């Protein structure tokens, strides 16, 4: 099971979808994270206002906080690797980080004289 961690700016709640002035991206992103969890991925979302120790516990995030303040948030870490800063990706981008598509492997074709089965007697 792959793990994705989201480090959010300080928000009023865990998803940021409450209050009078809601960023329209946040409900879509919250739905995408719920979908990832339903697909079996480990989703961990941290809010700087509510879980500051999670930000300090991750060396990558802690270093960014120390050098950039909160300007880089939200940040996304997949399997311990920082993959995004300062924005919420689409579901397709999330999946590309979690399940990257590998280039097709070439199949070696053997050119064998005499046919495919029993030489010149069939096919």
C-alpha positions as a Markdown table, in Angstrom:
| # | Residue | x | y | z |
|---|---|---|---|---|
| 1 | Unk | 0.0 | 0.0 | 0.0 |
| 2 | Unk | 1.5 | 3.3 | -1.1 |
| 3 | Unk | 1.3 | 6.3 | 1.2 |
| 4 | Unk | 0.5 | 9.9 | 0.2 |
| 5 | Unk | 1.0 | 12.7 | 2.7 |
| 6 | Unk | -0.6 | 16.2 | 2.3 |
| 7 | Unk | 0.8 | 19.1 | 4.3 |
| 8 | Unk | -1.8 | 21.9 | 4.2 |
| 9 | Unk | -1.6 | 25.6 | 5.1 |
| 10 | Unk | -3.3 | 26.5 | 8.4 |
| 11 | Unk | -7.0 | 26.0 | 7.8 |
| 12 | Unk | -10.1 | 26.1 | 10.0 |
| 13 | Unk | -10.7 | 22.3 | 9.8 |
| 14 | Unk | -9.0 | 19.2 | 8.4 |
| 15 | Unk | -10.2 | 19.7 | 4.8 |
| 16 | Unk | -10.7 | 23.5 | 4.6 |
| 17 | Unk | -14.2 | 23.0 | 3.2 |
| 18 | Unk | -16.1 | 24.8 | 6.0 |
| 19 | Unk | -16.6 | 28.5 | 6.6 |
| 20 | Unk | -17.9 | 31.3 | 4.4 |
| 21 | Unk | -15.0 | 31.7 | 2.0 |
| 22 | Unk | -14.2 | 28.2 | 0.6 |
| 23 | Unk | -11.6 | 27.7 | -2.0 |
| 24 | Unk | -13.4 | 25.8 | -4.8 |
| 25 | Unk | -10.4 | 23.5 | -5.3 |
| 26 | Unk | -10.6 | 22.2 | -1.7 |
| 27 | Unk | -13.9 | 20.2 | -2.1 |
| 28 | Unk | -12.6 | 18.6 | -5.3 |
| 29 | Unk | -9.3 | 17.7 | -3.7 |
| 30 | Unk | -11.0 | 16.3 | -0.5 |
| 31 | Unk | -13.1 | 14.1 | -2.8 |
| 32 | Unk | -10.0 | 12.9 | -4.7 |
| 33 | Unk | -8.3 | 12.0 | -1.4 |
| 34 | Unk | -11.4 | 10.1 | -0.3 |
| 35 | Unk | -11.4 | 8.2 | -3.6 |
| 36 | Unk | -7.7 | 7.4 | -3.2 |
| 37 | Unk | -8.4 | 6.0 | 0.3 |
| 38 | Unk | -11.3 | 3.9 | -1.1 |
| 39 | Unk | -8.8 | 2.5 | -3.6 |
| 40 | Unk | -6.6 | 1.2 | -0.8 |
| 41 | Unk | -3.9 | 4.0 | -0.6 |
| 42 | Unk | -2.8 | 5.3 | 2.7 |
| 43 | Unk | -3.8 | 9.0 | 2.8 |
| 44 | Unk | -2.4 | 11.2 | 5.6 |
| 45 | Unk | -3.4 | 14.8 | 5.6 |
| 46 | Unk | -1.9 | 17.3 | 8.0 |
| 47 | Unk | -3.1 | 20.8 | 8.8 |
| 48 | Unk | -0.4 | 23.2 | 10.1 |
| 49 | Unk | -2.9 | 24.8 | 12.5 |
| 50 | Unk | -4.0 | 21.5 | 14.1 |
| 51 | Unk | -1.0 | 19.2 | 13.7 |
| 52 | Unk | 2.2 | 21.2 | 13.7 |
| 53 | Unk | 4.3 | 18.3 | 15.1 |
| 54 | Unk | 3.7 | 16.3 | 11.8 |
| 55 | Unk | 5.4 | 19.1 | 9.9 |
| 56 | Unk | 8.4 | 19.0 | 12.2 |
| 57 | Unk | 8.6 | 15.3 | 12.2 |
| 58 | Unk | 9.1 | 15.1 | 8.4 |
| 59 | Unk | 12.7 | 16.3 | 7.6 |
| 60 | Unk | 11.7 | 17.5 | 4.1 |
| 61 | Unk | 8.8 | 19.6 | 5.3 |
| 62 | Unk | 10.7 | 20.8 | 8.3 |
| 63 | Unk | 13.5 | 22.1 | 6.1 |
| 64 | Unk | 11.1 | 23.9 | 3.8 |
| 65 | Unk | 9.3 | 25.5 | 6.7 |
| 66 | Unk | 12.7 | 26.7 | 8.0 |
| 67 | Unk | 13.8 | 28.2 | 4.7 |
| 68 | Unk | 10.6 | 29.3 | 3.1 |
| 69 | Unk | 8.0 | 29.8 | 5.8 |
| 70 | Unk | 4.6 | 28.6 | 4.8 |
| 71 | Unk | 4.8 | 29.8 | 1.2 |
| 72 | Unk | 5.4 | 26.3 | -0.2 |
| 73 | Unk | 2.2 | 24.9 | 1.2 |
| 74 | Unk | 0.3 | 22.8 | 0.4 |
| 75 | Unk | 3.1 | 20.2 | -0.1 |
| 76 | Unk | 2.6 | 16.6 | -1.2 |
| 77 | Unk | 4.9 | 13.7 | -0.3 |
| 78 | Unk | 4.5 | 10.3 | -2.0 |
| 79 | Unk | 6.4 | 7.4 | -0.5 |
| 80 | Unk | 8.7 | 9.8 | 1.3 |
| 81 | Unk | 9.5 | 11.9 | -1.8 |
| 82 | Unk | 8.3 | 15.5 | -2.2 |
| 83 | Unk | 6.3 | 15.6 | -5.5 |
| 84 | Unk | 4.5 | 18.9 | -5.3 |
| 85 | Unk | 4.5 | 22.3 | -3.6 |
| 86 | Unk | 2.1 | 25.3 | -3.6 |
| 87 | Unk | -0.9 | 23.7 | -5.2 |
| 88 | Unk | -3.5 | 21.0 | -5.2 |
| 89 | Unk | -3.1 | 18.5 | -8.1 |
| 90 | Unk | -5.8 | 16.8 | -10.1 |
| 91 | Unk | -6.8 | 13.1 | -9.5 |
| 92 | Unk | -5.0 | 12.2 | -12.7 |
| 93 | Unk | -1.8 | 13.7 | -11.4 |
| 94 | Unk | -2.2 | 12.0 | -8.0 |
| 95 | Unk | -2.5 | 8.7 | -9.7 |
| 96 | Unk | 0.5 | 9.4 | -11.9 |
| 97 | Unk | 2.6 | 9.9 | -8.8 |
| 98 | Unk | 1.2 | 6.8 | -7.1 |
| 99 | Unk | 1.1 | 4.5 | -10.1 |
| 100 | Unk | 3.6 | 5.8 | -12.7 |
| 101 | Unk | 3.2 | 4.2 | -16.1 |
| 102 | Unk | 6.2 | 2.4 | -17.3 |
| 103 | Unk | 7.2 | 2.5 | -21.0 |
| 104 | Unk | 6.2 | -0.6 | -22.8 |
| 105 | Unk | 8.8 | -3.4 | -22.9 |
| 106 | Unk | 9.9 | -4.4 | -26.4 |
| 107 | Unk | 9.1 | -8.0 | -27.3 |
| 108 | Unk | 11.9 | -9.8 | -29.1 |
| 109 | Unk | 10.7 | -11.3 | -32.3 |
| 110 | Unk | 12.6 | -14.4 | -33.5 |
| 111 | Unk | 12.8 | -14.8 | -37.2 |
| 112 | Unk | 12.9 | -18.6 | -37.6 |
| 113 | Unk | 12.8 | -20.1 | -41.1 |
| 114 | Unk | 10.5 | -22.9 | -41.8 |
| 115 | Unk | 7.2 | -21.7 | -40.4 |
| 116 | Unk | 5.7 | -21.5 | -37.0 |
| 117 | Unk | 4.6 | -25.1 | -36.2 |
| 118 | Unk | 6.0 | -28.1 | -38.0 |
| 119 | Unk | 8.1 | -26.6 | -40.8 |
| 120 | Unk | 6.7 | -26.5 | -44.3 |
| 121 | Unk | 4.0 | -29.2 | -43.7 |
| 122 | Unk | 1.4 | -27.0 | -42.0 |
| 123 | Unk | 0.2 | -23.4 | -41.8 |
